[in-house]
mmCIF file of C-alpha atoms in Angstrom:
data_model
loop_
_atom_site.group_PDB
_atom_site.id
_atom_site.type_symbol
_atom_site.label_atom_id
_atom_site.label_comp_id
_atom_site.label_asym_id
_atom_site.label_seq_id
_atom_site.Cartn_x
_atom_site.Cartn_y
_atom_site.Cartn_z
ATOM 1 C CA GLU Z 156 99.611 69.339 100.640
ATOM 2 C CA VAL Z 157 102.248 68.056 98.065
ATOM 3 C CA LEU Z 158 100.793 70.424 95.139
ATOM 4 C CA LYS Z 159 100.706 72.848 97.442
ATOM 5 C CA ILE Z 160 104.921 72.714 98.477
ATOM 6 C CA ILE Z 161 104.856 72.144 94.016
ATOM 7 C CA LEU Z 162 103.163 74.861 93.629
ATOM 8 C CA SER Z 163 105.009 77.096 96.254
ATOM 9 C CA LEU Z 164 108.371 76.331 94.715
ATOM 10 C CA VAL Z 165 107.435 76.890 91.155
ATOM 11 C CA LEU Z 166 106.427 80.133 92.895
ATOM 12 C CA PHE Z 167 109.543 81.462 94.905
ATOM 13 C CA PHE Z 168 111.841 80.561 91.766
ATOM 14 C CA LEU Z 169 109.613 82.628 89.376
ATOM 15 C CA GLN Z 170 109.325 85.381 91.306
ATOM 16 C CA ASP Z 171 112.708 85.291 94.130
ATOM 17 C CA GLY Z 172 114.874 83.716 92.481
ATOM 18 C CA GLY Z 173 116.743 79.882 91.566
ATOM 19 C CA PRO Z 174 118.251 77.240 93.447
ATOM 20 C CA MET Z 175 120.727 79.059 95.072
ATOM 21 C CA VAL Z 176 118.911 81.642 96.661
ATOM 22 C CA LEU Z 177 116.431 78.863 97.716
ATOM 23 C CA TYR Z 178 119.241 77.659 99.606
ATOM 24 C CA GLU Z 179 120.375 80.173 101.758
ATOM 25 C CA ASN Z 180 116.740 81.256 102.316
ATOM 26 C CA VAL Z 181 116.335 78.279 103.511
ATOM 27 C CA LYS Z 182 119.673 77.898 105.260
ATOM 28 C CA GLN Z 183 118.982 81.552 107.249
ATOM 29 C CA HIS Z 184 115.463 81.451 107.936
ATOM 30 C CA ALA Z 185 114.077 78.448 107.218
ATOM 31 C CA ARG Z 186 114.350 76.498 110.978
ATOM 32 C CA THR Z 187 112.726 79.535 112.554
ATOM 33 C CA MET Z 188 110.659 79.270 110.187
ATOM 34 C CA MET Z 189 109.477 75.551 110.870
ATOM 35 C CA VAL Z 190 109.371 76.255 114.451
ATOM 36 C CA TRP Z 191 106.848 79.490 114.167
ATOM 37 C CA TYR Z 192 104.777 77.319 111.859
ATOM 38 C CA LEU Z 193 104.179 74.331 113.912
ATOM 39 C CA ILE Z 194 101.587 75.563 115.538
ATOM 40 C CA PRO Z 195 98.583 77.018 112.393
ATOM 41 C CA ALA Z 196 100.245 73.880 110.578
ATOM 42 C CA GLY Z 197 98.922 72.034 113.150
ATOM 43 C CA LEU Z 198 95.702 73.456 113.561
ATOM 44 C CA TYR Z 199 95.294 73.286 109.476
ATOM 45 C CA ALA Z 200 95.721 69.700 109.608
ATOM 46 C CA LEU Z 201 93.353 69.015 112.747
ATOM 47 C CA GLY Z 202 91.306 71.511 111.003
ATOM 48 C CA ASP Z 203 91.126 69.251 107.381
ATOM 49 C CA VAL Z 204 90.627 66.598 109.094
ATOM 50 C CA LEU Z 205 87.810 67.900 111.160
ATOM 51 C CA THR Z 206 85.902 69.227 107.279
ATOM 52 C CA TYR Z 207 86.188 65.172 106.240
ATOM 53 C CA ILE Z 208 84.059 64.416 109.169
ATOM 54 C CA ASN Z 209 81.739 66.542 108.923
ATOM 55 C CA LEU Z 210 80.702 65.953 105.532
ATOM 56 C CA ARG Z 211 79.898 62.785 106.568
ATOM 57 C CA SER Z 212 76.952 64.025 108.573
ATOM 58 C CA PHE Z 213 76.358 67.446 107.220
ATOM 59 C CA ASP Z 214 75.079 68.021 103.412
ATOM 60 C CA PRO Z 215 77.750 70.314 102.023
ATOM 61 C CA ALA Z 216 75.137 73.449 101.811
ATOM 62 C CA THR Z 217 74.037 73.108 105.775
ATOM 63 C CA LEU Z 218 77.949 72.486 106.624
ATOM 64 C CA HIS Z 219 79.089 75.624 105.121
ATOM 65 C CA LEU Z 220 76.358 77.892 106.519
ATOM 66 C CA LEU Z 221 77.435 76.667 109.982
ATOM 67 C CA GLY Z 222 80.815 77.018 109.307
ATOM 68 C CA GLU Z 223 80.219 81.211 108.848
ATOM 69 C CA MET Z 224 79.448 81.387 112.288
ATOM 70 C CA LYS Z 225 83.774 81.664 112.844
ATOM 71 C CA ILE Z 226 82.798 85.119 111.794
ATOM 72 C CA VAL Z 227 82.233 86.354 114.532
ATOM 73 C CA VAL Z 228 84.704 83.938 116.109
ATOM 74 C CA THR Z 229 87.800 85.583 113.976
ATOM 75 C CA ALA Z 230 86.853 88.744 114.703
ATOM 76 C CA ILE Z 231 87.209 88.358 118.460
ATOM 77 C CA VAL Z 232 90.836 86.696 118.097
ATOM 78 C CA HIS Z 233 91.396 89.289 115.352
ATOM 79 C CA GLN Z 234 90.885 91.774 117.953
ATOM 80 C CA CYS Z 235 93.431 89.894 120.153
ATOM 81 C CA PHE Z 236 96.021 89.456 118.342
ATOM 82 C CA PHE Z 237 96.303 92.622 116.313
ATOM 83 C CA ARG Z 238 94.646 95.121 119.089
ATOM 84 C CA ARG Z 239 91.977 96.154 116.349
ATOM 85 C CA MET Z 240 88.784 96.818 117.141
ATOM 86 C CA LEU Z 241 85.434 97.477 115.252
ATOM 87 C CA ASN Z 242 82.800 99.875 115.541
ATOM 88 C CA LYS Z 243 78.853 98.842 116.057
ATOM 89 C CA TRP Z 244 78.003 98.590 112.274
ATOM 90 C CA HIS Z 245 80.933 95.605 112.293
ATOM 91 C CA TRP Z 246 79.411 93.927 114.751
ATOM 92 C CA LEU Z 247 76.071 94.655 113.685
ATOM 93 C CA ALA Z 248 76.683 93.116 110.322
ATOM 94 C CA LEU Z 249 78.596 90.379 111.240
ATOM 95 C CA VAL Z 250 75.538 89.142 113.857
ATOM 96 C CA ILE Z 251 73.672 89.188 110.415
ATOM 97 C CA ILE Z 252 76.009 86.892 109.335
ATOM 98 C CA THR Z 253 75.631 84.733 112.074
ATOM 99 C CA VAL Z 254 71.732 84.786 112.627
ATOM 100 C CA GLY Z 255 71.377 84.100 108.787
ATOM 101 C CA CYS Z 256 73.751 81.288 109.202
ATOM 102 C CA ALA Z 257 72.007 79.484 112.779
ATOM 103 C CA PHE Z 258 67.974 80.441 111.041
ATOM 104 C CA LYS Z 259 69.901 77.310 108.163
ATOM 105 C CA ALA Z 260 71.190 75.491 110.965
ATOM 106 C CA LEU Z 261 67.030 75.114 111.930
ATOM 107 C CA ASP Z 262 66.910 72.685 109.085
ATOM 108 C CA SER Z 263 68.914 70.055 110.506
ATOM 109 C CA LEU Z 264 66.630 70.358 113.716
ATOM 110 C CA GLU Z 265 63.787 69.016 112.758
ATOM 111 C CA LEU Z 266 62.310 65.253 113.911
ATOM 112 C CA PRO Z 267 64.550 63.910 111.878
ATOM 113 C CA TRP Z 268 67.657 64.494 113.262
ATOM 114 C CA MET Z 269 65.606 63.879 116.828
ATOM 115 C CA SER Z 270 64.460 60.470 115.264
ATOM 116 C CA SER Z 271 68.602 59.572 114.945
ATOM 117 C CA ILE Z 272 69.353 59.931 118.242
ATOM 118 C CA THR Z 273 66.212 57.955 119.708
ATOM 119 C CA GLY Z 274 66.079 55.694 117.364
ATOM 120 C CA THR Z 275 62.430 56.426 116.498
ATOM 121 C CA THR Z 276 61.055 57.556 112.643
ATOM 122 C CA THR Z 277 59.035 59.765 110.972
ATOM 123 C CA ASN Z 278 57.708 60.593 107.357
ATOM 124 C CA GLY Z 279 60.058 62.758 106.797
ATOM 125 C CA ASN Z 280 61.829 63.579 103.597
ATOM 126 C CA LEU Z 281 64.823 62.536 105.388
ATOM 127 C CA ASP Z 282 64.602 60.020 107.213
ATOM 128 C CA HIS Z 283 66.764 56.531 106.469
ATOM 129 C CA GLY Z 284 63.483 53.675 106.692
ATOM 130 C CA GLY Z 285 60.683 56.034 106.286
ATOM 131 C CA GLY Z 286 59.145 59.108 103.923
ATOM 132 C CA ASP Z 287 57.063 58.906 101.652
ATOM 133 C CA THR Z 288 55.817 55.212 101.000
ATOM 134 C CA THR Z 289 53.789 56.124 97.337
ATOM 135 C CA GLN Z 290 56.691 57.381 96.530
ATOM 136 C CA ASP Z 291 59.377 54.933 97.806
ATOM 137 C CA ASN Z 292 57.301 51.941 95.597
ATOM 138 C CA SER Z 293 56.957 54.133 92.586
ATOM 139 C CA ASN Z 294 60.870 54.299 92.583
ATOM 140 C CA ASN Z 295 61.434 51.096 94.582
ATOM 141 C CA ASN Z 296 64.134 49.573 91.811
ATOM 142 C CA GLN Z 297 66.030 52.946 90.701
ATOM 143 C CA SER Z 298 66.206 53.264 94.600
ATOM 144 C CA ALA Z 299 67.841 49.888 95.219
ATOM 145 C CA ALA Z 300 69.761 51.086 92.002
ATOM 146 C CA THR Z 301 71.156 54.483 93.918
ATOM 147 C CA PRO Z 302 70.656 54.457 97.339
ATOM 148 C CA THR Z 303 70.826 57.573 98.706
ATOM 149 C CA ILE Z 304 72.202 58.382 102.428
ATOM 150 C CA ILE Z 305 71.388 61.771 103.784
ATOM 151 C CA PRO Z 306 73.266 62.926 106.726
ATOM 152 C CA HIS Z 307 71.003 63.143 110.177
ATOM 153 C CA PRO Z 308 73.794 65.243 112.536
ATOM 154 C CA ARG Z 309 73.698 64.200 115.934
ATOM 155 C CA LEU Z 310 74.470 66.319 118.840
ATOM 156 C CA SER Z 311 78.363 65.772 118.950
ATOM 157 C CA ASN Z 312 78.300 66.516 115.397
ATOM 158 C CA PHE Z 313 77.320 70.174 116.018
ATOM 159 C CA GLY Z 314 80.369 69.833 118.512
ATOM 160 C CA LEU Z 315 83.130 69.075 115.918
ATOM 161 C CA ILE Z 316 81.928 71.788 114.174
ATOM 162 C CA ALA Z 317 82.157 74.272 116.962
ATOM 163 C CA ILE Z 318 85.904 72.963 117.961
ATOM 164 C CA HIS Z 319 86.747 73.138 113.630
ATOM 165 C CA ILE Z 320 85.435 76.812 113.794
ATOM 166 C CA PHE Z 321 87.457 77.218 116.721
ATOM 167 C CA ILE Z 322 90.819 76.164 115.497
ATOM 168 C CA THR Z 323 91.027 77.069 111.953
ATOM 169 C CA THR Z 324 90.006 80.219 113.228
ATOM 170 C CA ILE Z 325 93.229 80.479 115.552
ATOM 171 C CA ALA Z 326 95.138 79.203 112.919
ATOM 172 C CA GLY Z 327 94.010 81.608 110.174
ATOM 173 C CA VAL Z 328 94.586 84.678 112.467
ATOM 174 C CA PHE Z 329 98.140 83.149 113.633
ATOM 175 C CA ASN Z 330 98.785 82.308 109.974
ATOM 176 C CA GLU Z 331 98.324 86.067 109.258
ATOM 177 C CA LYS Z 332 100.312 87.868 112.065
ATOM 178 C CA LEU Z 333 103.264 85.197 110.788
ATOM 179 C CA LEU Z 334 102.722 86.720 107.619
ATOM 180 C CA LYS Z 335 102.959 90.274 108.529
ATOM 181 C CA ASP Z 336 104.945 90.246 111.642
ATOM 182 C CA LYS Z 337 108.385 88.129 109.150
ATOM 183 C CA SER Z 338 107.093 90.669 106.229
ATOM 184 C CA LEU Z 339 111.135 90.591 105.213
ATOM 185 C CA ILE Z 340 110.870 87.004 104.163
ATOM 186 C CA CYS Z 341 109.365 85.969 100.641
ATOM 187 C CA ILE Z 342 106.368 84.776 101.808
ATOM 188 C CA ASN Z 343 106.484 81.511 99.199
ATOM 189 C CA LEU Z 344 109.703 80.428 101.764
ATOM 190 C CA GLN Z 345 106.803 80.830 104.664
ATOM 191 C CA ASN Z 346 104.635 79.141 102.983
ATOM 192 C CA LEU Z 347 106.477 76.062 102.222
ATOM 193 C CA CYS Z 348 106.760 75.834 106.178
ATOM 194 C CA LEU Z 349 103.609 76.005 106.535
ATOM 195 C CA TYR Z 350 102.693 73.256 103.844
ATOM 196 C CA SER Z 351 105.594 71.189 104.992
ATOM 197 C CA ASN Z 352 105.019 71.158 108.891
ATOM 198 C CA GLY Z 353 101.552 70.460 107.403
ATOM 199 C CA MET Z 354 102.199 67.305 105.642
ATOM 200 C CA LEU Z 355 104.416 66.046 108.960
ATOM 201 C CA PHE Z 356 101.249 66.626 111.013
ATOM 202 C CA LEU Z 357 98.839 65.066 107.967
ATOM 203 C CA THR Z 358 101.437 62.143 107.797
ATOM 204 C CA LEU Z 359 101.295 61.642 111.457
ATOM 205 C CA GLY Z 360 97.337 61.568 111.526
ATOM 206 C CA MET Z 361 97.190 58.661 108.675
ATOM 207 C CA LEU Z 362 100.008 56.476 111.166
ATOM 208 C CA MET Z 363 97.481 57.114 114.103
ATOM 209 C CA GLY Z 364 94.035 56.102 111.692
ATOM 210 C CA ILE Z 365 92.317 59.624 113.338
ATOM 211 C CA SER Z 366 89.990 60.229 110.019
ATOM 212 C CA GLU Z 367 89.890 56.215 109.168
ATOM 213 C CA GLN Z 368 86.361 55.383 109.025
ATOM 214 C CA ASN Z 369 87.099 51.269 110.160
ATOM 215 C CA ASP Z 370 90.008 49.883 111.740
ATOM 216 C CA ASP Z 371 90.618 47.611 109.360
ATOM 217 C CA THR Z 372 92.751 50.148 107.431
ATOM 218 C CA SER Z 373 96.407 50.707 107.796
ATOM 219 C CA ILE Z 374 98.525 53.442 106.277
ATOM 220 C CA LYS Z 375 99.810 50.788 104.243
ATOM 221 C CA GLN Z 376 96.430 49.937 102.407
ATOM 222 C CA THR Z 377 95.828 53.738 102.133
ATOM 223 C CA LEU Z 378 98.994 53.955 100.099
ATOM 224 C CA SER Z 379 99.041 50.967 98.946
ATOM 225 C CA PRO Z 380 99.780 51.462 94.185
ATOM 226 C CA ALA Z 381 95.970 49.868 94.716
ATOM 227 C CA SER Z 382 94.456 52.604 96.023
ATOM 228 C CA LEU Z 383 97.063 55.291 95.057
ATOM 229 C CA ARG Z 384 95.890 53.823 91.134
ATOM 230 C CA VAL Z 385 92.457 54.209 92.248
ATOM 231 C CA LEU Z 386 93.020 57.890 93.923
ATOM 232 C CA PHE Z 387 94.218 59.066 90.331
ATOM 233 C CA SER Z 388 92.615 57.829 87.966
ATOM 234 C CA GLN Z 389 89.513 59.930 90.112
ATOM 235 C CA PRO Z 390 89.373 62.791 87.571
ATOM 236 C CA SER Z 391 87.165 64.972 90.731
ATOM 237 C CA ILE Z 392 89.736 63.998 92.701
ATOM 238 C CA LEU Z 393 92.448 65.690 91.397
ATOM 239 C CA ALA Z 394 90.896 68.986 90.135
ATOM 240 C CA THR Z 395 89.492 69.037 93.646
ATOM 241 C CA ALA Z 396 92.884 68.751 94.872
ATOM 242 C CA ILE Z 397 94.719 71.518 92.289
ATOM 243 C CA ILE Z 398 91.316 73.579 93.618
ATOM 244 C CA MET Z 399 92.511 73.453 97.034
ATOM 245 C CA SER Z 400 95.867 74.158 96.665
ATOM 246 C CA ILE Z 401 95.257 77.045 94.816
ATOM 247 C CA ALA Z 402 93.150 78.503 97.237
ATOM 248 C CA GLY Z 403 95.288 77.605 100.117
ATOM 249 C CA ILE Z 404 98.200 80.224 98.558
ATOM 250 C CA VAL Z 405 96.059 82.876 97.322
ATOM 251 C CA THR Z 406 94.486 82.883 100.774
ATOM 252 C CA SER Z 407 98.120 83.662 101.697
ATOM 253 C CA ARG Z 408 98.652 86.474 99.367
ATOM 254 C CA PHE Z 409 95.197 87.608 100.561
ATOM 255 C CA LEU Z 410 95.744 87.412 104.222
ATOM 256 C CA LYS Z 411 99.178 89.242 103.825
ATOM 257 C CA VAL Z 412 97.245 92.569 101.645
ATOM 258 C CA PHE Z 413 94.011 92.213 104.161
ATOM 259 C CA ASP Z 414 93.270 90.291 107.403
ATOM 260 C CA SER Z 415 91.850 87.696 108.436
ATOM 261 C CA ILE Z 416 87.960 89.466 109.001
ATOM 262 C CA ARG Z 417 87.872 90.589 105.737
ATOM 263 C CA LYS Z 418 88.565 86.874 104.385
ATOM 264 C CA SER Z 419 86.121 85.230 106.173
ATOM 265 C CA VAL Z 420 82.872 88.057 104.665
ATOM 266 C CA ALA Z 421 84.283 87.348 101.146
ATOM 267 C CA VAL Z 422 83.987 83.558 101.814
ATOM 268 C CA ALA Z 423 80.698 83.847 102.412
ATOM 269 C CA LEU Z 424 79.267 85.218 99.378
ATOM 270 C CA VAL Z 425 79.910 81.402 98.041
ATOM 271 C CA VAL Z 426 76.568 81.143 100.132
ATOM 272 C CA VAL Z 427 74.544 82.468 97.312
ATOM 273 C CA SER Z 428 75.912 79.401 94.198
ATOM 274 C CA LEU Z 429 76.593 77.071 96.635
ATOM 275 C CA PRO Z 430 72.741 76.345 97.169
ATOM 276 C CA LEU Z 431 72.064 75.820 94.004
ATOM 277 C CA LEU Z 432 75.460 73.414 93.561
ATOM 278 C CA SER Z 433 74.392 71.453 96.393
ATOM 279 C CA ARG Z 434 70.807 70.870 94.812
ATOM 280 C CA LEU Z 435 71.799 69.665 91.104
ATOM 281 C CA CYS Z 436 75.252 67.584 92.164
ATOM 282 C CA PHE Z 437 73.463 65.746 95.867
ATOM 283 C CA GLY Z 438 69.616 66.950 95.651
ATOM 284 C CA THR Z 439 69.371 68.785 98.694
ATOM 285 C CA PRO Z 440 65.979 70.716 98.446
ATOM 286 C CA ILE Z 441 65.780 74.337 98.659
ATOM 287 C CA THR Z 442 64.032 75.417 102.036
ATOM 288 C CA PHE Z 443 62.844 78.779 102.490
ATOM 289 C CA LYS Z 444 64.845 78.757 105.628
ATOM 290 C CA MET Z 445 67.930 78.651 103.639
ATOM 291 C CA VAL Z 446 66.802 81.454 101.267
ATOM 292 C CA ILE Z 447 65.925 83.477 104.246
ATOM 293 C CA SER Z 448 69.765 82.793 105.765
ATOM 294 C CA ILE Z 449 71.539 84.198 102.368
ATOM 295 C CA LEU Z 450 69.537 86.813 102.252
ATOM 296 C CA MET Z 451 70.652 87.741 106.001
ATOM 297 C CA VAL Z 452 73.954 86.749 105.074
ATOM 298 C CA VAL Z 453 74.405 89.131 101.623
ATOM 299 C CA LEU Z 454 72.894 92.230 103.971
ATOM 300 C CA GLY Z 455 75.491 91.491 106.945
ATOM 301 C CA MET Z 456 77.880 91.114 104.383
ATOM 302 C CA GLN Z 457 76.855 94.665 102.477
ATOM 303 C CA ILE Z 458 77.051 95.877 105.927
ATOM 304 C CA TYR Z 459 80.226 95.213 106.498
ATOM 305 C CA THR Z 460 82.098 95.925 103.118
ATOM 306 C CA SER Z 461 80.802 99.939 103.302
ATOM 307 C CA GLN Z 462 82.301 100.350 106.452
ATOM 308 C CA PRO Z 463 86.613 101.490 106.293
ATOM 309 C CA PRO Z 464 88.525 98.955 108.028
ATOM 310 C CA PRO Z 465 88.534 98.431 111.640
ATOM 311 C CA GLU Z 466 90.989 101.078 113.231
ATOM 312 C CA ARG Z 467 94.168 99.486 115.303
ATOM 313 C CA VAL Z 468 93.985 100.527 119.348
ATOM 314 C CA ILE Z 469 97.445 101.973 120.254
ATOM 315 C CA ASP Z 470 98.552 101.972 123.980
ATOM 316 C CA PHE Z 471 102.545 102.729 124.425
ATOM 317 C CA SER Z 472 103.810 103.799 127.889
ATOM 318 C CA GLY Z 473 106.893 105.015 128.845
ATOM 319 C CA ASP Z 474 109.331 108.197 127.563
ATOM 320 C CA ASP Z 475 109.973 106.928 124.029
ATOM 321 C CA GLY Z 476 106.012 106.569 123.559
ATOM 322 C CA VAL Z 477 105.357 109.436 121.149
ATOM 323 C CA GLU Z 478 107.895 108.373 119.131
ATOM 324 C CA MET Z 479 106.039 104.373 119.229
ATOM 325 C CA MET Z 480 103.184 106.162 118.390
ATOM 326 C CA ARG Z 481 104.356 108.057 115.346
ATOM 327 C CA GLY Z 482 105.762 105.563 114.271
ATOM 328 C CA ARG Z 483 103.566 102.480 114.272
ATOM 329 C CA LYS Z 484 100.569 105.581 113.117
ATOM 330 C CA ASN Z 485 103.551 106.120 110.015
ATOM 331 C CA LYS Z 486 103.100 102.208 109.517
ATOM 332 C CA ASN Z 487 99.382 102.164 109.309
ATOM 333 C CA GLU Z 488 98.686 104.463 106.884
ATOM 334 C CA LYS Z 489 101.712 103.316 104.649
ATOM 335 C CA GLU Z 490 99.763 99.698 105.205
ATOM 336 C CA GLU Z 491 96.569 101.597 104.818
ATOM 337 C CA GLY Z 492 97.830 103.215 101.315
ATOM 338 C CA ASN Z 493 98.637 99.714 99.766
ATOM 339 C CA GLU Z 494 95.556 98.507 100.851
ATOM 340 C CA THR Z 495 93.383 100.890 98.853
ATOM 341 C CA GLU Z 496 96.097 100.990 95.865
ATOM 342 C CA PHE Z 497 95.327 97.125 96.061
ATOM 343 C CA PHE Z 498 91.991 97.828 95.909
ATOM 344 C CA LEU Z 499 91.796 99.802 92.979
ATOM 345 C CA GLN Z 500 94.128 97.569 90.797
ATOM 346 C CA ALA Z 501 91.969 94.689 91.460
ATOM 347 C CA LYS Z 502 88.814 96.252 91.203
ATOM 348 C CA GLN Z 503 90.114 97.605 87.864
ATOM 349 C CA LEU Z 504 91.349 94.223 87.033
#
């Protein structure tokens, strides 16, 4: 969150003006926007905590593919917020993507997962105590030096994923609505309000010990010089923080031009590369079910992107309903024109 605030400040000074302009904008809009962004910031903070909790229970590929089920939830929530109705091809594409994600989830519902609940063991490769004894004996010294912990998700872990999907969907759509409804306020100031609130909620979470693994860890130990020294001495952690910060900045600009549904569909592109990276980094096996699920996700993305954007439903009543409809129609045409121009420029780039 600190990196996001720094990036937003730098972009504000480069795009919107100097310190005096920032002071005037903060004086005029910050109080109202800080209140509005309490909702998405709190939901995003809770989603961040749940992300790290879920990473302890699922391998990255499975976690991401299960997370892609939020596309359907995003479509439903987006329709409620923006009154944009999807056609049958849109829904077919979203269902195909969801089925592909659920098909991959079957790998997590095999006997090794049941053994983590009942306490029994099997001969599967995912079992903590079982597995191929010949291989274990031949690699005894190597396994003792570098033990591999393969997550065994429980039923409660799937419930946490469902909660994570719901709250992050609400946060993303609500953030998109604020970006578009408050378009007169510069996007960098809105990002500053969002990330400042997010840092506040995450700090409260640390004080409450929400994401701690044990009860012996306190916030003083977490923020101690020794802990910070370890944090900043890890290049991989710093690289992850920088990448995620840039992704947050880019996401806000994407939402301002496009919408949350297309963002979710576009993010699904990583299902092609993530299993390969997960195999290289964590040794996660690439199964037949994973290949089928990836093909289904790609097919669903192709169907969705081949369709025109969802149409907005207008239901006005009263004497001035016709004029409101005309104004909204002109606004929609302007928005679609901006989206088309942006898409053509991005395609050319």
